[in-house]
C-alpha positions as YAML, in Angstrom:
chain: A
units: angstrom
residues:
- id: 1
  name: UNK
  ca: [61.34, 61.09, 83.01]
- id: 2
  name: UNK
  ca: [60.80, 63.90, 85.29]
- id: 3
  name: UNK
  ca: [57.12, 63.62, 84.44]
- id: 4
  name: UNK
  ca: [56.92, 60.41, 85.46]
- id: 5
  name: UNK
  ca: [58.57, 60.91, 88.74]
- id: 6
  name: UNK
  ca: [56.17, 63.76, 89.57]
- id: 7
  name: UNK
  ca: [52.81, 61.86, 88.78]
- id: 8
  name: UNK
  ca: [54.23, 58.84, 90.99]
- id: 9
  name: UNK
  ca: [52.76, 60.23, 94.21]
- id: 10
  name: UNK
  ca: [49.39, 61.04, 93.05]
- id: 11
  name: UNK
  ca: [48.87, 57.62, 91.09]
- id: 12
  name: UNK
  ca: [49.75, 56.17, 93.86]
- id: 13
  name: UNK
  ca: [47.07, 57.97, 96.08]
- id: 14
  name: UNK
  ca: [44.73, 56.90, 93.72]
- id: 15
  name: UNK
  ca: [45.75, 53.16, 93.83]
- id: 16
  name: UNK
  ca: [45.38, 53.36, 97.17]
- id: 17
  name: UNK
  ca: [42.03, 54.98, 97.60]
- id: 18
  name: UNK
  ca: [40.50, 52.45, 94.91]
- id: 19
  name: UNK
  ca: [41.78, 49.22, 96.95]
- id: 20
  name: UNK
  ca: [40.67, 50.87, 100.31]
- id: 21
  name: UNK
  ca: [37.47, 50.92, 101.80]
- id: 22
  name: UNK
  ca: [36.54, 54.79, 100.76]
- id: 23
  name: UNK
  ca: [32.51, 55.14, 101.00]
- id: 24
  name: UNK
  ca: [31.77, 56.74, 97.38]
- id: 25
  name: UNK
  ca: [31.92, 60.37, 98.17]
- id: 26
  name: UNK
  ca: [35.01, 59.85, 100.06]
- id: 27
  name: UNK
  ca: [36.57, 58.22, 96.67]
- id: 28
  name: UNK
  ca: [35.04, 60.89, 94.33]
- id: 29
  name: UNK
  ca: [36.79, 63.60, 96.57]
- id: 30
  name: UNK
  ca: [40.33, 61.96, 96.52]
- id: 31
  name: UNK
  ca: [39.71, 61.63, 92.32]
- id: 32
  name: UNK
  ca: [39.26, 65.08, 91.92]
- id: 33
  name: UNK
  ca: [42.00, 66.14, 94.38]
- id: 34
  name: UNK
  ca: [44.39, 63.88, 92.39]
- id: 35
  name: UNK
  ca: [43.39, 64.79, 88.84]
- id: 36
  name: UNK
  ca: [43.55, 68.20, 89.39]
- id: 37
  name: UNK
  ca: [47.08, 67.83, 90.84]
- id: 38
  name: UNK
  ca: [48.29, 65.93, 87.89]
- id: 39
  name: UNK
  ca: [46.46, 68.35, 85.75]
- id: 40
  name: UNK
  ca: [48.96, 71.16, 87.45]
- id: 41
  name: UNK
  ca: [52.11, 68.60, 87.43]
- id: 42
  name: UNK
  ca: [51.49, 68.10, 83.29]
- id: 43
  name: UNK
  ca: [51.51, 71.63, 82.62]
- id: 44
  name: UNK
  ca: [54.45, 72.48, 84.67]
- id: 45
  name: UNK
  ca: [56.54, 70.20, 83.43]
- id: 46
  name: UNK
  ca: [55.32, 71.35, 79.66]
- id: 47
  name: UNK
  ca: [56.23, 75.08, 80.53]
- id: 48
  name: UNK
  ca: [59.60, 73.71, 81.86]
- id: 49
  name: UNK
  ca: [60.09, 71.33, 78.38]
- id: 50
  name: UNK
  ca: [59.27, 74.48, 76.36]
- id: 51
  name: UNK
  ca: [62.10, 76.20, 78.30]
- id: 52
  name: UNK
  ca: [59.87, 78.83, 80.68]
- id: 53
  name: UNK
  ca: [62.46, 78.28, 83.13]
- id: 54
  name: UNK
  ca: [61.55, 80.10, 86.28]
- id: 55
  name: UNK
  ca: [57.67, 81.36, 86.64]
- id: 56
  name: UNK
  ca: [56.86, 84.94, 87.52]
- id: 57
  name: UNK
  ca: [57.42, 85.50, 91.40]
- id: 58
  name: UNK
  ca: [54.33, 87.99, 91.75]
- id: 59
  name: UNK
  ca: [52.78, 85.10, 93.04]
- id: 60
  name: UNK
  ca: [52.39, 84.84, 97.21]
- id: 61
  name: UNK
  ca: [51.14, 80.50, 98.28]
- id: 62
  name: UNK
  ca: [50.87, 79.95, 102.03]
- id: 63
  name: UNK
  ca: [53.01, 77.21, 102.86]
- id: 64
  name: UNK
  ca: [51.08, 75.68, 105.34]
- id: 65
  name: UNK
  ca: [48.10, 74.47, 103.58]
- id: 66
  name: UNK
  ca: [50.57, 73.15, 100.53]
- id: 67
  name: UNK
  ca: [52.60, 71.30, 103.60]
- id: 68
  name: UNK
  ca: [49.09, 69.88, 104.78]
- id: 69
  name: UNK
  ca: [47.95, 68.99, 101.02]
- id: 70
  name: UNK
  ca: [50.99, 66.96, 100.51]
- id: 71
  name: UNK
  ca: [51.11, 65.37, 103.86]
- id: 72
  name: UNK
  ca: [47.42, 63.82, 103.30]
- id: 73
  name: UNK
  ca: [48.51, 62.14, 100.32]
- id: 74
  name: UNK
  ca: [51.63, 61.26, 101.54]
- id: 75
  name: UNK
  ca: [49.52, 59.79, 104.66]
- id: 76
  name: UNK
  ca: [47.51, 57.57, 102.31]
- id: 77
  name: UNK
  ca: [50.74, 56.46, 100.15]
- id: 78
  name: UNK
  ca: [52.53, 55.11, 103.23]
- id: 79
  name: UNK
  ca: [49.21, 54.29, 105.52]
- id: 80
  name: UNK
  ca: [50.61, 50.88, 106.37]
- id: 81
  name: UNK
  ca: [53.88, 52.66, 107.40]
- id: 82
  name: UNK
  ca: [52.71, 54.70, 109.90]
- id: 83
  name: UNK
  ca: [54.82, 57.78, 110.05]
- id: 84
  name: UNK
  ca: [54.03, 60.36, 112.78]
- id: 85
  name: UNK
  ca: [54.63, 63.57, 111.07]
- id: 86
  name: UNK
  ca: [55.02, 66.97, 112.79]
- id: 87
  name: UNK
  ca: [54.83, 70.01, 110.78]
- id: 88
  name: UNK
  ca: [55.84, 72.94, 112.77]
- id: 89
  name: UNK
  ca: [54.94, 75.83, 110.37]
- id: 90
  name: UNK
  ca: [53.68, 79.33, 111.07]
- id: 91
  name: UNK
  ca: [50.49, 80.25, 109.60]
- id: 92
  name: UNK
  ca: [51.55, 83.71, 108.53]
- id: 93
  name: UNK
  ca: [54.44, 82.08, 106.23]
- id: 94
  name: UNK
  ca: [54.35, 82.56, 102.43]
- id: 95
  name: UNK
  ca: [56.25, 81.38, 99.54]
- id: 96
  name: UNK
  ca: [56.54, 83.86, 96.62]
- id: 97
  name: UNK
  ca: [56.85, 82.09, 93.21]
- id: 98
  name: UNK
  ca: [55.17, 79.41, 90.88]
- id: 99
  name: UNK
  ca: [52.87, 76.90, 93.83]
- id: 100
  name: UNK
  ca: [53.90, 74.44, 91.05]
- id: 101
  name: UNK
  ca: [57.45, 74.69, 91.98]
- id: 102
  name: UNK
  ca: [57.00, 75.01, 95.44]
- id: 103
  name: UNK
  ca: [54.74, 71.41, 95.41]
- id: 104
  name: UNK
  ca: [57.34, 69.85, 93.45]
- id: 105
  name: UNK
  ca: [60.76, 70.50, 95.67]
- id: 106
  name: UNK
  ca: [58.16, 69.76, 99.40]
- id: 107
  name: UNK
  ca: [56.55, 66.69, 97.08]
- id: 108
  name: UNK
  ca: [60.31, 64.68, 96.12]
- id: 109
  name: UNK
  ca: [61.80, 65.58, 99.80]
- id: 110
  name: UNK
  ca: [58.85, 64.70, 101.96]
- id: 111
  name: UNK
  ca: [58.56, 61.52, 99.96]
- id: 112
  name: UNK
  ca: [61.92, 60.73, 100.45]
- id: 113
  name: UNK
  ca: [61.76, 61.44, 104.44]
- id: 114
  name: UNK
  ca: [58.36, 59.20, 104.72]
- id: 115
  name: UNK
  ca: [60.24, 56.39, 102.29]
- id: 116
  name: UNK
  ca: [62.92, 55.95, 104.46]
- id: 117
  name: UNK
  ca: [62.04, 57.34, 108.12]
- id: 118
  name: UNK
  ca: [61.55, 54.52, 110.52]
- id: 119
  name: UNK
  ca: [58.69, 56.21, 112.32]
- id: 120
  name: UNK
  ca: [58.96, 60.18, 112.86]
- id: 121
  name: UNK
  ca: [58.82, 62.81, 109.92]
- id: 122
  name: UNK
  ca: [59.08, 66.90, 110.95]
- id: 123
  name: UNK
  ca: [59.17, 70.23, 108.99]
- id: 124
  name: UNK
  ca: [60.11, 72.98, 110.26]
- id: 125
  name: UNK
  ca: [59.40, 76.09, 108.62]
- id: 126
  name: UNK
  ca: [60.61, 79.90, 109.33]
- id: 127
  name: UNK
  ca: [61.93, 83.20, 108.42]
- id: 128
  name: UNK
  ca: [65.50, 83.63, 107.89]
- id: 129
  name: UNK
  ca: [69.01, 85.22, 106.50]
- id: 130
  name: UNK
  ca: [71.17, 82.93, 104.64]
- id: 131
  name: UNK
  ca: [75.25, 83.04, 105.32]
- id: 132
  name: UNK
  ca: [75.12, 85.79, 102.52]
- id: 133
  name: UNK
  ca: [72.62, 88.19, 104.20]
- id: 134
  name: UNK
  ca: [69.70, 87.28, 101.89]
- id: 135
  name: UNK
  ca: [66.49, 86.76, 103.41]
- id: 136
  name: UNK
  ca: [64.32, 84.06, 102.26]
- id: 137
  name: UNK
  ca: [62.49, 81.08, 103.37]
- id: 138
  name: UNK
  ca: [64.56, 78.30, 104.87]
- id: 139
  name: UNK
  ca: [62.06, 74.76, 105.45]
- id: 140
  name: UNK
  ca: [64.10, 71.93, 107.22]
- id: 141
  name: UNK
  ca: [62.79, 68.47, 106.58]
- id: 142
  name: UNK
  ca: [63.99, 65.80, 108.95]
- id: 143
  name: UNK
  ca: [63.45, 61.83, 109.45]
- id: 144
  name: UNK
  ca: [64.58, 59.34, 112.26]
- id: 145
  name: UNK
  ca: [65.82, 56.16, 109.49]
- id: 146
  name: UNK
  ca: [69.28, 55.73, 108.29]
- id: 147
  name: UNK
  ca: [70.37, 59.24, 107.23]
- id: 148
  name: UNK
  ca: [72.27, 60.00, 103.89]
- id: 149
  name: UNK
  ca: [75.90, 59.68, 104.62]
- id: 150
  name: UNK
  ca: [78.13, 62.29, 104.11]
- id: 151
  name: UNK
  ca: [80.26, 60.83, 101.44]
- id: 152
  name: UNK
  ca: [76.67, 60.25, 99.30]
- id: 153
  name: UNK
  ca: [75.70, 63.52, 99.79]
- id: 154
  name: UNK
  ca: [76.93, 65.04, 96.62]
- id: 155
  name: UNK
  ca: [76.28, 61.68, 94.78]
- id: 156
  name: UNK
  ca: [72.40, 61.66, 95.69]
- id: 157
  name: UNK
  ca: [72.00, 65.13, 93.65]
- id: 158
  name: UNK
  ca: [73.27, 63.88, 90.71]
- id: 159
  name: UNK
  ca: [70.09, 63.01, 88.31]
- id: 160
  name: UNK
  ca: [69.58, 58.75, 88.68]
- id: 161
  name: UNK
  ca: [71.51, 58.65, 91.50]
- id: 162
  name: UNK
  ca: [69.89, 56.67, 94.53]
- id: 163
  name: UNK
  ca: [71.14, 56.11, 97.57]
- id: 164
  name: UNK
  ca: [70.02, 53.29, 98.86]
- id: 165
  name: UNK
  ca: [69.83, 50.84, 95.72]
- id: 166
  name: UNK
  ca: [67.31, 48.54, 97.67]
- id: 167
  name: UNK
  ca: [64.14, 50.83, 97.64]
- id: 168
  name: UNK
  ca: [62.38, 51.65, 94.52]
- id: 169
  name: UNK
  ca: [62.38, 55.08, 92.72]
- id: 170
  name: UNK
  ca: [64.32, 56.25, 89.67]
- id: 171
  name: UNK
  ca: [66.87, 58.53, 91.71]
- id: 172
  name: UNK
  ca: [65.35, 62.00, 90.53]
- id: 173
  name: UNK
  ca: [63.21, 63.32, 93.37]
- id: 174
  name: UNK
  ca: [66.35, 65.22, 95.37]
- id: 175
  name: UNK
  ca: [67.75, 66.03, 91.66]
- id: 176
  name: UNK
  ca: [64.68, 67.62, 90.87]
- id: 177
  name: UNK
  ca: [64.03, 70.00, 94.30]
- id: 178
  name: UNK
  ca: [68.01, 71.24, 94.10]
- id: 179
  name: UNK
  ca: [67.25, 72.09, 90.05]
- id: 180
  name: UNK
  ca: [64.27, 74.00, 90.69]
- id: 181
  name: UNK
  ca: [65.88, 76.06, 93.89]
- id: 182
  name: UNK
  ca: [68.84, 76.59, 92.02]
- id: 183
  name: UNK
  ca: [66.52, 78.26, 89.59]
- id: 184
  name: UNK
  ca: [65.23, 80.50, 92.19]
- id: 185
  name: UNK
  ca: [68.69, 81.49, 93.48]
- id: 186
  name: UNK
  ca: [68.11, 79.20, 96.56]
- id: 187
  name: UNK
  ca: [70.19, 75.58, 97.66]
- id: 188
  name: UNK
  ca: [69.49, 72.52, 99.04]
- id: 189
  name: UNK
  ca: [71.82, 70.84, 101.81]
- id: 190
  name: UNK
  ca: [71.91, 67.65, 103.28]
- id: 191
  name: UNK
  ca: [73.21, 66.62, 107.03]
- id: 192
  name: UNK
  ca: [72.41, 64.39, 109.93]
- id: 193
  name: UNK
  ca: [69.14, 65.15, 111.90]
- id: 194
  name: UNK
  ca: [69.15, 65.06, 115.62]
- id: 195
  name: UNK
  ca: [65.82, 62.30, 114.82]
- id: 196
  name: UNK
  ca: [68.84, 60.03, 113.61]
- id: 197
  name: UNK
  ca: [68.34, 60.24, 109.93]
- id: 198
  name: UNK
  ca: [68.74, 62.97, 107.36]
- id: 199
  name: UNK
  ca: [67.99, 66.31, 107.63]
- id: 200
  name: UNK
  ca: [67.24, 68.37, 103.91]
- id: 201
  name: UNK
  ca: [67.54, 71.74, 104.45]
- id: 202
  name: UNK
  ca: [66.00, 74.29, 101.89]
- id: 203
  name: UNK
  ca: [66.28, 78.06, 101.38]
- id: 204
  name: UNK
  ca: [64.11, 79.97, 98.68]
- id: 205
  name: UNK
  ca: [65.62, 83.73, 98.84]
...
């Protein structure tokens, strides 16, 4: 199931580059890009099945490019939407761990916040100290639609929970980014945006 969920995104790239109007080179580009993402997605998920658990953290993955990787595909997914996204992310910031992990948690919440913003997506990204005096990497991801309210908040991290029972999706994507930060020592929370809608807030330590 959580397989599933995580290939959703790049099929859907795919879909959407084959109906479009991509010259051939254009098309062959996008295939690769997508393959080798599932490629990563599969054996991620296989290390997780076979109970890896956290990867080593010796690894350092610029956020920024990652952020603009998943916002192109994102782009295509939800062309006919036309989200204005603003990513507001030093260049000199890093996230140490698995890029595997790191994809997966910015994949499920920036899908959410393009699925149900009404026009405006932003990420904000910097150095900080959590409430406990941990440093760490805190990445805020806000949209301008309905917002999650405060009563679902809990509810909509519980796995197959949804929401909003009107839009498609199995209910896992949120579920899935508070698992994997959990593993890393880190937490997800939810509130209202000053856009209007929700505002996911994420801290890696």
């Amino acid at each position: 199931q959580d397989l599933a969920h995580s290939l959703k995104t790049p099929l859907a790239v795919l879909q959407s580059a084959a109906e479009g109007e991509e010259g051939t080179a254009r098309l062959a580009q996008v295939l690769k890009e997508q393959v080798g993402r599932m490629n990563v997605i599969v054996q991620h998920q296989l290390a997780r099945a076979a109970g890896s658990g956290r990867s080593t953290l010796a690894q350092r993955v610029p956020l920024a490019p990652v952020l603009a990787k998943l916002q192109r595909s994102l782009d295509k997914v939800y062309a006919e939407a036309g989200r204005q996204v603003a990513l507001e992310v030093p260049e000199s910031l890093a996230f140490q761990g698995d890029e595997a992990d790191l994809m997966e948690v910015l994949g499920n919440v920036l899908d959410n916040a393009y699925k149900h913003a009404e026009g405006r997506v932003r990420v904000l990204a910097q150095r900080s100290e959590s409430g406990k005096g941990m440093i760490g990497l805190s990445i805020s991801i806000d949209d301008d639609g309905p917002g999650i309210p405060e009563e679902l908040r809990e509810r909509v991290l519980r796995r197959g929970e949804r929401g909003d029972q009107n839009l498609p999706g199995q209910g896992l994507g949120l579920t899935l980014a508070d698992e994997i930060l959990r593993l890393y020592g880190g937490r997800l929370e939810i509130g209202r945006s000053d856009l209007g809608g929700a505002r996911i807030d994420l801290f890696f330590p």
